[in-house]
CSV table of C-alpha atoms and ligand atoms in Angstrom, one decimal:
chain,number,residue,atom,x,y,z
A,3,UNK,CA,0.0,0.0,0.0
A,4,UNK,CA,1.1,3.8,-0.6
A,5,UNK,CA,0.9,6.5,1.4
A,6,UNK,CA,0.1,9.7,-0.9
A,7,UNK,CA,0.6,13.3,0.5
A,8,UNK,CA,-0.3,15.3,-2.6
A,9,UNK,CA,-3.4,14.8,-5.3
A,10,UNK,CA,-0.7,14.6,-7.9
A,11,UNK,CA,0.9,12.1,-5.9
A,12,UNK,CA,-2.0,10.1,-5.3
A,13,UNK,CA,-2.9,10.3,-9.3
A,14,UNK,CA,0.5,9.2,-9.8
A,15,UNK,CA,0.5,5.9,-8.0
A,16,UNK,CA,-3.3,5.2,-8.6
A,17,UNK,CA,-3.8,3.5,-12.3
A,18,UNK,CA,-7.2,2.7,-14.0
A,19,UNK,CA,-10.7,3.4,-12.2
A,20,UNK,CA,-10.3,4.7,-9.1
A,21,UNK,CA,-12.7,4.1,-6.1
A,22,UNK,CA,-12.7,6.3,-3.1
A,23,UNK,CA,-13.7,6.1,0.6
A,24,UNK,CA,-13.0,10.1,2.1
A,25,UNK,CA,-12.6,9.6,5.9
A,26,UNK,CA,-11.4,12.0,8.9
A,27,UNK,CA,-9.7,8.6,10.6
A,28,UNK,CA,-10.0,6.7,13.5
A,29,UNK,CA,-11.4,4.1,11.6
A,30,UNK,CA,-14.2,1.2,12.6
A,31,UNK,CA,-15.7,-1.2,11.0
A,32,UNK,CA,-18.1,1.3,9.3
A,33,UNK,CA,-15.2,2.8,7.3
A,34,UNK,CA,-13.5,-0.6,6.5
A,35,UNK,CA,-17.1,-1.8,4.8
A,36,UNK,CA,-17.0,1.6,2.5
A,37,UNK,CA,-13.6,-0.2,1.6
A,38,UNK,CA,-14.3,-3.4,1.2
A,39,UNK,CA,-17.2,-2.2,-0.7
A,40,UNK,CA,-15.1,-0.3,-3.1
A,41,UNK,CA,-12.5,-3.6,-3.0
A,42,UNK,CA,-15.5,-5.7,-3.8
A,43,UNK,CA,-15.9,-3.7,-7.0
A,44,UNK,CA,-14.3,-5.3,-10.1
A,45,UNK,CA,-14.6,-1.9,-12.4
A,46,UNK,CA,-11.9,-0.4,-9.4
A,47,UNK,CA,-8.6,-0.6,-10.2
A,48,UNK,CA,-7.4,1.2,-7.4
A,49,UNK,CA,-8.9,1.8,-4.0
A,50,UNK,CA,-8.0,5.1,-2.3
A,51,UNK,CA,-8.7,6.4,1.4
A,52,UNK,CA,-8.7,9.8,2.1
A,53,UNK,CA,-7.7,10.5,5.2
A,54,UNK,CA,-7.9,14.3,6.1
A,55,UNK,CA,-9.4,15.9,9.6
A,56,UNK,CA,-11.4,18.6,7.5
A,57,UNK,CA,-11.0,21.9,9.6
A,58,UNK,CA,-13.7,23.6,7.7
A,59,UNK,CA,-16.4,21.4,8.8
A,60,UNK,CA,-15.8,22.1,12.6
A,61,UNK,CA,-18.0,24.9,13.9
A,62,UNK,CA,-15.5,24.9,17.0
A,63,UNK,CA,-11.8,25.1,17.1
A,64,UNK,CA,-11.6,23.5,20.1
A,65,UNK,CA,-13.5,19.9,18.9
A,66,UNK,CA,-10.6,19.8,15.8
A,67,UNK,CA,-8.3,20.4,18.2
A,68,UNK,CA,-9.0,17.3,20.1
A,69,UNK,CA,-10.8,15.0,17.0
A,70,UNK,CA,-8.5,11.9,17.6
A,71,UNK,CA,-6.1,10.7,14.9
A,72,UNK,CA,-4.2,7.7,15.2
A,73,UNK,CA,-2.5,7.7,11.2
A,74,UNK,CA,-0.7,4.9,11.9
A,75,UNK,CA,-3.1,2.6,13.8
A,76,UNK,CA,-6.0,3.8,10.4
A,77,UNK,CA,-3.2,2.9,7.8
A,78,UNK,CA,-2.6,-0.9,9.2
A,79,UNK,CA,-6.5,-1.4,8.7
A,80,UNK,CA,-7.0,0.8,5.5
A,81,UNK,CA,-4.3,-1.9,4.4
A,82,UNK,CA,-6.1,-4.6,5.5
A,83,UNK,CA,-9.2,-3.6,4.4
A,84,UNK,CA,-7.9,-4.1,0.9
A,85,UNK,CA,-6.9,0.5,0.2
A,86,UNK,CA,-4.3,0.6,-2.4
A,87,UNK,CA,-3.4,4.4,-1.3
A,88,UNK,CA,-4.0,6.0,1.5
A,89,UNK,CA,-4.0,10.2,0.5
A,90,UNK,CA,-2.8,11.5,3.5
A,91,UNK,CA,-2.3,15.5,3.3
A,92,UNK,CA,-1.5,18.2,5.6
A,93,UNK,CA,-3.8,20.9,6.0
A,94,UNK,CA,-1.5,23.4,3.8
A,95,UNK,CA,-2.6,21.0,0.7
A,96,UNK,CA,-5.7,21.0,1.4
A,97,UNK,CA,-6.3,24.3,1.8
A,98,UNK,CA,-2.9,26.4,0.5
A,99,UNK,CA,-4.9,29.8,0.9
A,100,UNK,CA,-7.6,30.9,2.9
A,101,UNK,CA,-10.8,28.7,1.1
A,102,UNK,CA,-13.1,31.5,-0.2
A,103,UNK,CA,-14.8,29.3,-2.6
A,104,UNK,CA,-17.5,27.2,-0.4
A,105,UNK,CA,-19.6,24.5,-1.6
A,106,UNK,CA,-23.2,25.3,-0.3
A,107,UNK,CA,-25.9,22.4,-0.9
A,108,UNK,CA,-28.9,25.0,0.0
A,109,UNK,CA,-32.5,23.1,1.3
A,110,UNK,CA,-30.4,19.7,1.8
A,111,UNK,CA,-28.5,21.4,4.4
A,112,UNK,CA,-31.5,22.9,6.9
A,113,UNK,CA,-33.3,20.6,8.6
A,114,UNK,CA,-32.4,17.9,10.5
A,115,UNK,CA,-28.6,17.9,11.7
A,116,UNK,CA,-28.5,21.4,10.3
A,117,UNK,CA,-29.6,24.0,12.4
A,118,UNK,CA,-27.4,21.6,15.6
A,119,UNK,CA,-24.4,22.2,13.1
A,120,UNK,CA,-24.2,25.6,11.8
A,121,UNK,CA,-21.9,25.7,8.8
A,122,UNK,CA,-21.0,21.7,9.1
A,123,UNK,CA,-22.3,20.8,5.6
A,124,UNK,CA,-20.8,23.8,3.7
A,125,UNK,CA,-17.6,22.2,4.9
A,126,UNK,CA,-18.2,18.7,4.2
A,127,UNK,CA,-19.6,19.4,0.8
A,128,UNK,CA,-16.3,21.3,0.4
A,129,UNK,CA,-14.0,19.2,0.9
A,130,UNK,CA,-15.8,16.2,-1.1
A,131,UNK,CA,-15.6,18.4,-3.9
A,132,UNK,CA,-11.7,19.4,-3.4
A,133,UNK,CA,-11.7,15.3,-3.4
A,134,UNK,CA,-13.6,14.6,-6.1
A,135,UNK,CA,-12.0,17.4,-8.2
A,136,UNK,CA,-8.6,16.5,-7.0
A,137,UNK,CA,-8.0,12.7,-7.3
A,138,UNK,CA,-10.6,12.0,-10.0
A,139,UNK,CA,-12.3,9.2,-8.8
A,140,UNK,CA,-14.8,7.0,-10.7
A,141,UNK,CA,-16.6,5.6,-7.7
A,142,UNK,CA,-16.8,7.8,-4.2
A,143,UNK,CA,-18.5,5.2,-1.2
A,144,UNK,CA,-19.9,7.4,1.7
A,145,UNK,CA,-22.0,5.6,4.9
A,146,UNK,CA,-25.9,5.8,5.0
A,147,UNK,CA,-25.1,6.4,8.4
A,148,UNK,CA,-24.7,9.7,7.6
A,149,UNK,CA,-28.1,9.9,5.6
A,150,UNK,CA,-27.9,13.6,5.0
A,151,UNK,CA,-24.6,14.0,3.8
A,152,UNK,CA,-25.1,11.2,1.3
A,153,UNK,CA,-28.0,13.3,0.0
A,154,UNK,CA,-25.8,16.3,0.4
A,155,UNK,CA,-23.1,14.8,-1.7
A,156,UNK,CA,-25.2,13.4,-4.0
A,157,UNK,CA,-26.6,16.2,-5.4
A,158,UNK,CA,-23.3,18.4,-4.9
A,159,UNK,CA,-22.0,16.0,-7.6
A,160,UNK,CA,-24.7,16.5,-10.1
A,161,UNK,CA,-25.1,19.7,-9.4
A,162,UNK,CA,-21.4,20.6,-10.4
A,163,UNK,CA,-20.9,17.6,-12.9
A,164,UNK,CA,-18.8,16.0,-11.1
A,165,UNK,CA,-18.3,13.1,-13.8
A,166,UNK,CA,-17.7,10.1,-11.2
A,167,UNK,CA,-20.5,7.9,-9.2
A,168,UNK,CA,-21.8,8.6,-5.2
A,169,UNK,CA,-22.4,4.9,-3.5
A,170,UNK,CA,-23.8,4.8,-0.6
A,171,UNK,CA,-23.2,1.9,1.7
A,172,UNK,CA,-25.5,0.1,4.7
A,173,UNK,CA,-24.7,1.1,8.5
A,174,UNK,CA,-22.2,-1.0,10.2
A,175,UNK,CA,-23.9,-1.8,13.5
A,176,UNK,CA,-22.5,-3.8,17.0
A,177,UNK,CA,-23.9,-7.3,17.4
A,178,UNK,CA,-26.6,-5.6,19.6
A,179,UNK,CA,-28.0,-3.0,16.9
A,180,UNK,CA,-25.9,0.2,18.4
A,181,UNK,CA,-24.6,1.8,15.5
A,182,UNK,CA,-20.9,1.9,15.4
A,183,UNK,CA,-19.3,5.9,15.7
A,184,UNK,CA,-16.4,6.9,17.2
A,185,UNK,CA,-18.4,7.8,19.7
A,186,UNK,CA,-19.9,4.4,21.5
A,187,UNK,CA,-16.4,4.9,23.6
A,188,UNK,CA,-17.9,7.4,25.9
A,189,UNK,CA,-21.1,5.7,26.8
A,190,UNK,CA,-21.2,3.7,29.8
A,191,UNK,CA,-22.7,0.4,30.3
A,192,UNK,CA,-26.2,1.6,31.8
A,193,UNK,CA,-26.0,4.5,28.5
A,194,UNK,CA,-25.0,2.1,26.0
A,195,UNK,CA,-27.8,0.0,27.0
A,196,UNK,CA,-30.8,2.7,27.3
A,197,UNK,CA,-29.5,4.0,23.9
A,198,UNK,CA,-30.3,0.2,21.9
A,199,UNK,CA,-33.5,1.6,22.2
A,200,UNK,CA,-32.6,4.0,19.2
A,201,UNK,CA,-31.6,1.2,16.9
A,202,UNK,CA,-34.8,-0.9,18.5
A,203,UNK,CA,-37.2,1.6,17.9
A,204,UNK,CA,-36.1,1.9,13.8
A,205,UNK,CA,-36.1,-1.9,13.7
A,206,UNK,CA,-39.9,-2.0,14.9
A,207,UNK,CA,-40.5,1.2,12.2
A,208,UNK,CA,-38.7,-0.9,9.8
A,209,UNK,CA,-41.0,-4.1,10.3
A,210,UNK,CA,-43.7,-1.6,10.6
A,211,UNK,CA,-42.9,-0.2,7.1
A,212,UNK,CA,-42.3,-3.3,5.2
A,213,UNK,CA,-46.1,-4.7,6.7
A,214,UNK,CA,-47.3,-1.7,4.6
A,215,UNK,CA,-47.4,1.5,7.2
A,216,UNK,CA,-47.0,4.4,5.2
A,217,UNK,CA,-47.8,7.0,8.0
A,218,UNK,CA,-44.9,9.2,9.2
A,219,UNK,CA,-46.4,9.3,12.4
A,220,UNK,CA,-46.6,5.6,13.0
A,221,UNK,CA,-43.0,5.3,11.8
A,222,UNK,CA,-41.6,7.8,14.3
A,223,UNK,CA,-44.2,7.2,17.3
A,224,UNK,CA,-42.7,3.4,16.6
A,225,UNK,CA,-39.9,4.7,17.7
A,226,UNK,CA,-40.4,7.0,20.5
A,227,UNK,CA,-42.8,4.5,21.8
A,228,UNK,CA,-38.8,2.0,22.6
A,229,UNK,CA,-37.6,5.1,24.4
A,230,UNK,CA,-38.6,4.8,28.1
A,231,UNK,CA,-39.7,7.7,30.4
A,232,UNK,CA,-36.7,8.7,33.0
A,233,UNK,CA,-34.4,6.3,30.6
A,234,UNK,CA,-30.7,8.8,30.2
A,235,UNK,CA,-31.9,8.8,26.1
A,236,UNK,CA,-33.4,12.3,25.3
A,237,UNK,CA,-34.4,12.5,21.6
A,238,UNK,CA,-33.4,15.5,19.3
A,239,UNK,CA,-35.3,14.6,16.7
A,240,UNK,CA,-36.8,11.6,14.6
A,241,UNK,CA,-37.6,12.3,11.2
A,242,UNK,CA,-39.1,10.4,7.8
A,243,UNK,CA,-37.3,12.5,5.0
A,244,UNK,CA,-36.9,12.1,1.0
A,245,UNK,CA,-33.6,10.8,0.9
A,246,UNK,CA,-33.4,12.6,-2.5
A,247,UNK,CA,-34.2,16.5,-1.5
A,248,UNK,CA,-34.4,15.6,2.8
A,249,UNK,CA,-37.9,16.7,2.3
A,250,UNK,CA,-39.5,16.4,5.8
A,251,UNK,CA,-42.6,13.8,4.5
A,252,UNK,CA,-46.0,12.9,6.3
A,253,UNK,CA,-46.2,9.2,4.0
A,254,UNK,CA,-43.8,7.3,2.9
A,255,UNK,CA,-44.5,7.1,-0.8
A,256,UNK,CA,-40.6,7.5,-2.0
A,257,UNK,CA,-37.5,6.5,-1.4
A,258,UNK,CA,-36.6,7.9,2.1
A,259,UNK,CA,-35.1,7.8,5.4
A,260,UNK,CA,-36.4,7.6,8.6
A,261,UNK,CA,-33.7,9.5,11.1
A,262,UNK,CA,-33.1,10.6,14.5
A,263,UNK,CA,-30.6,12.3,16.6
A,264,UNK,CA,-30.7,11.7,20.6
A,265,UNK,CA,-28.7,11.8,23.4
A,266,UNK,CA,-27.4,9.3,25.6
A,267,UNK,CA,-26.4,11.2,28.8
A,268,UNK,CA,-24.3,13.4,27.4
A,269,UNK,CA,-23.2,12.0,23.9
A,270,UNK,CA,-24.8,12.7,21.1
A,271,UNK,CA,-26.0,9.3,18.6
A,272,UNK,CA,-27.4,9.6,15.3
A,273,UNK,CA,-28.8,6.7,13.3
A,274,UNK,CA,-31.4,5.7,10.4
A,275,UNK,CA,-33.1,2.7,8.5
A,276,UNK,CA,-33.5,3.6,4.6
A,277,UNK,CA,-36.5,2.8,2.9
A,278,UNK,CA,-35.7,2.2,-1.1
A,279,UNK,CA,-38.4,1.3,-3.6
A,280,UNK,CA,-38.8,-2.5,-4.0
A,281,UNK,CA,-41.6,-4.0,-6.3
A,282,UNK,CA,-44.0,-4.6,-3.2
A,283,UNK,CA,-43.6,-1.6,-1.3
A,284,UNK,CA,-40.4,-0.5,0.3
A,285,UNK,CA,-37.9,-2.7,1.5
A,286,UNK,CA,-36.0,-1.1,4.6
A,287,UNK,CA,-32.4,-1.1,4.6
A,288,UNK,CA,-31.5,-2.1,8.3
A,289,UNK,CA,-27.6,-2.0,7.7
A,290,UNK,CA,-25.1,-4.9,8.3
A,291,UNK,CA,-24.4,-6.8,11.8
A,292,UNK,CA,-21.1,-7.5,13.0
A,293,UNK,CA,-20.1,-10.7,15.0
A,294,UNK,CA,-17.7,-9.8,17.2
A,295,UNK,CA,-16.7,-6.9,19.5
A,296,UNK,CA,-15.9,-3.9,17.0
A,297,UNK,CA,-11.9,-2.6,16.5
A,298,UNK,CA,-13.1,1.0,18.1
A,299,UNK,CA,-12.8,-0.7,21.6
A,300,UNK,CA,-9.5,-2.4,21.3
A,301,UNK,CA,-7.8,-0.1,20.0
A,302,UNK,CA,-9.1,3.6,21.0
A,303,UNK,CA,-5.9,4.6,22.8
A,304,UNK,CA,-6.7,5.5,27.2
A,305,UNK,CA,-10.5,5.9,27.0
A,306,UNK,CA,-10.1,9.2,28.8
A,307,UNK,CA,-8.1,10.5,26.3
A,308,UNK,CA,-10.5,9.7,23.6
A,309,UNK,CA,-12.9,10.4,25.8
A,310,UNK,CA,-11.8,14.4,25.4
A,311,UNK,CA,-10.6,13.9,22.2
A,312,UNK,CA,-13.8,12.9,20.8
A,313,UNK,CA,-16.2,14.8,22.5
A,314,UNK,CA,-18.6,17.4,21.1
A,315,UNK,CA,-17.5,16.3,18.0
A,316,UNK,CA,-20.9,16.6,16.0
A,317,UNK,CA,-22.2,19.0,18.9
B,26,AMP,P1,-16.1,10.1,9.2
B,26,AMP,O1,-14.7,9.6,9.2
B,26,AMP,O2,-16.8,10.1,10.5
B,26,AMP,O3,-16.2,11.4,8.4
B,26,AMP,O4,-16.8,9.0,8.3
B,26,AMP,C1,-16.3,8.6,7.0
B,26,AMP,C2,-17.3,7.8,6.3
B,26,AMP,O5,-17.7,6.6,7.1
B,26,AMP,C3,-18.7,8.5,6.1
B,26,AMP,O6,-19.1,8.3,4.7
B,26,AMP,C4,-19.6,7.9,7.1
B,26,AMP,O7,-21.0,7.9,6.7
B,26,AMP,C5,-19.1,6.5,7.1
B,26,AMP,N1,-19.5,5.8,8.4
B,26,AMP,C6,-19.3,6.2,9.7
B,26,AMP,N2,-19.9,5.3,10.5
B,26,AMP,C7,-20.5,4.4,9.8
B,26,AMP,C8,-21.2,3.2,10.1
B,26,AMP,N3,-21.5,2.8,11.3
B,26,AMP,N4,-21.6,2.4,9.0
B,26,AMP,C9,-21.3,2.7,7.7
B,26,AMP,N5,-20.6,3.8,7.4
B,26,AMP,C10,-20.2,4.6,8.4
């Protein structure tokens, strides 16, 4: 595997179709499936991980300052994983100047996650398109974790032509349903627990949509019905949106997400089942299981200094 430090480096040692998984680090298992995914892919010739703590996508200094890294710990499992290259640059690559030129995905951006993160998706959608304009790729593979910023993306690359294809790939989840994110680390036992009612409650929603509910209503009240009074898990929102336009919708009657944010004492969890058009109805996307305990645990450095390293981080 190479390590890259410059686009032109990276477009140097990359030959053929490139596929390519953007990432801030401090990998899981939900960033080794967007690799595998891209691996999986015959049409890629090379797979390429971006790995770049995005500055402009912070709304506080203070949370990049502390974002963990751990370069050395992501390249052993980008490697693993199957990444050709990993495109490692330092800030003054990414951004040589001061970045006047901001990437604003306007609609997309407001509900949801937005008005919690002022200016979050201007900087994500700015630095996918530094990526996209910079390596070329032919495939990019972002999480449905993130169900907004796949939408987000999405149309950022039609609306600009950018020429290459946006995959989105299936949550990784624990064995237990908890999504996997950087931030599980901080929960304790008695939070980690309270908060599988998040996952619970989209599973029922899910069952609930493929038996033929339609009604937003029923979807989200099947989820808010999982979250116990007096439990530590204090919901944000919960949401059934277009997953083209994040349209807020009242039936589901297109492809579309159903979403929530909430907090588990004091971390903040975010998670979604996708709904996409099947030939019945809609078949709900509940993500992917995995078997055993996930890398983030072993591996996460002293948990109190991830603890303040990761904190805040989408607050
Ligand atoms: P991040 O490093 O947090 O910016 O995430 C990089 C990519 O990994 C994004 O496309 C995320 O949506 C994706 N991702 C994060 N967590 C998961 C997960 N549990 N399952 C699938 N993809 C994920």
């Amino acid at each position: 595997m190479r390590i890259a430090k410059t686009f032109a480096e990276t477009r140097l040692v990359s030959s053929g179709e490139i596929g390519l998984v953007p990432t801030m680090g401090f990998l899981h298992e939900g960033h080794l499936s967007l690799i595998e995914a891209a691996r999986r892919d015959r049409d890629n010739d090379t797979v390429v991980m971006s790995l770049f703590v995005n500055p402009l996508q912070f709304d506080r200094d203070s949370d990049l300052a502390r974002y963990p890294r751990d370069a050395e710990r992501d390249i052993e499992l980008a490697a693993a994983a199957g990444a050709d290259v990993v495109f490692a640059p330092d800030v003054d690559e990414m951004y040589p100047g001061e970045q006047l030129a901001r990437v604003n995905v306007k609609r997309l951006s407001e509900p949801m996650e937005g008005p919690n993160r002022p200016g979050h998706f201007e900087g994500v959608a700015t630095v996918v398109a530094k990526l996209l304009a910079g390596i070329r790729p032919d495939r990019s593979y972002f999480g449905r974790k993130d169900a907004q910023q796949l939408a987000i993306v999405r149309r950022m690359a039609v609306d600009l032509s950018f020429p290459g294809t946006i995959v989105g790939v299936p949550i990784v989840r624990e064995a237990d349903g908890l999504a996997l994110s950087s931030r599980n680390i901080f929960l304790s036992d008695a939070e980690r627990r309270e908060a599988l009612a998040l996952s619970r409650g989209l599973m029922e929603a899910a069952d609930a949509a493929e038996a033929g509910e339609t009604a937003a209503s029923r979807l989200t009240g099947a989820v808010l019905e999982q979250i116990r009074e007096g439990s530590s898990v204090s919901v944000e929102y919960v949401m059934l949106a277009s997953q083209d336009l994040v349209e807020p919708l009242s039936e589901l009657d297109r492809p579309a997400f159903l979403a929530l944010a909430a907090w588990s004492g004091g971390t903040r969890l975010i998670d979604n089942v996708h709904f996409d058009e099947a030939e019945d109805g809609f078949r709900a996307d509940r993500g992917t299981r995995l078997q055993s305990k996930s890398v983030l645990y072993g591996n996460a450095g002293s948990r109190e200094e991830s603890r303040d390293a990761v904190d805040n981080r989408h607050r």
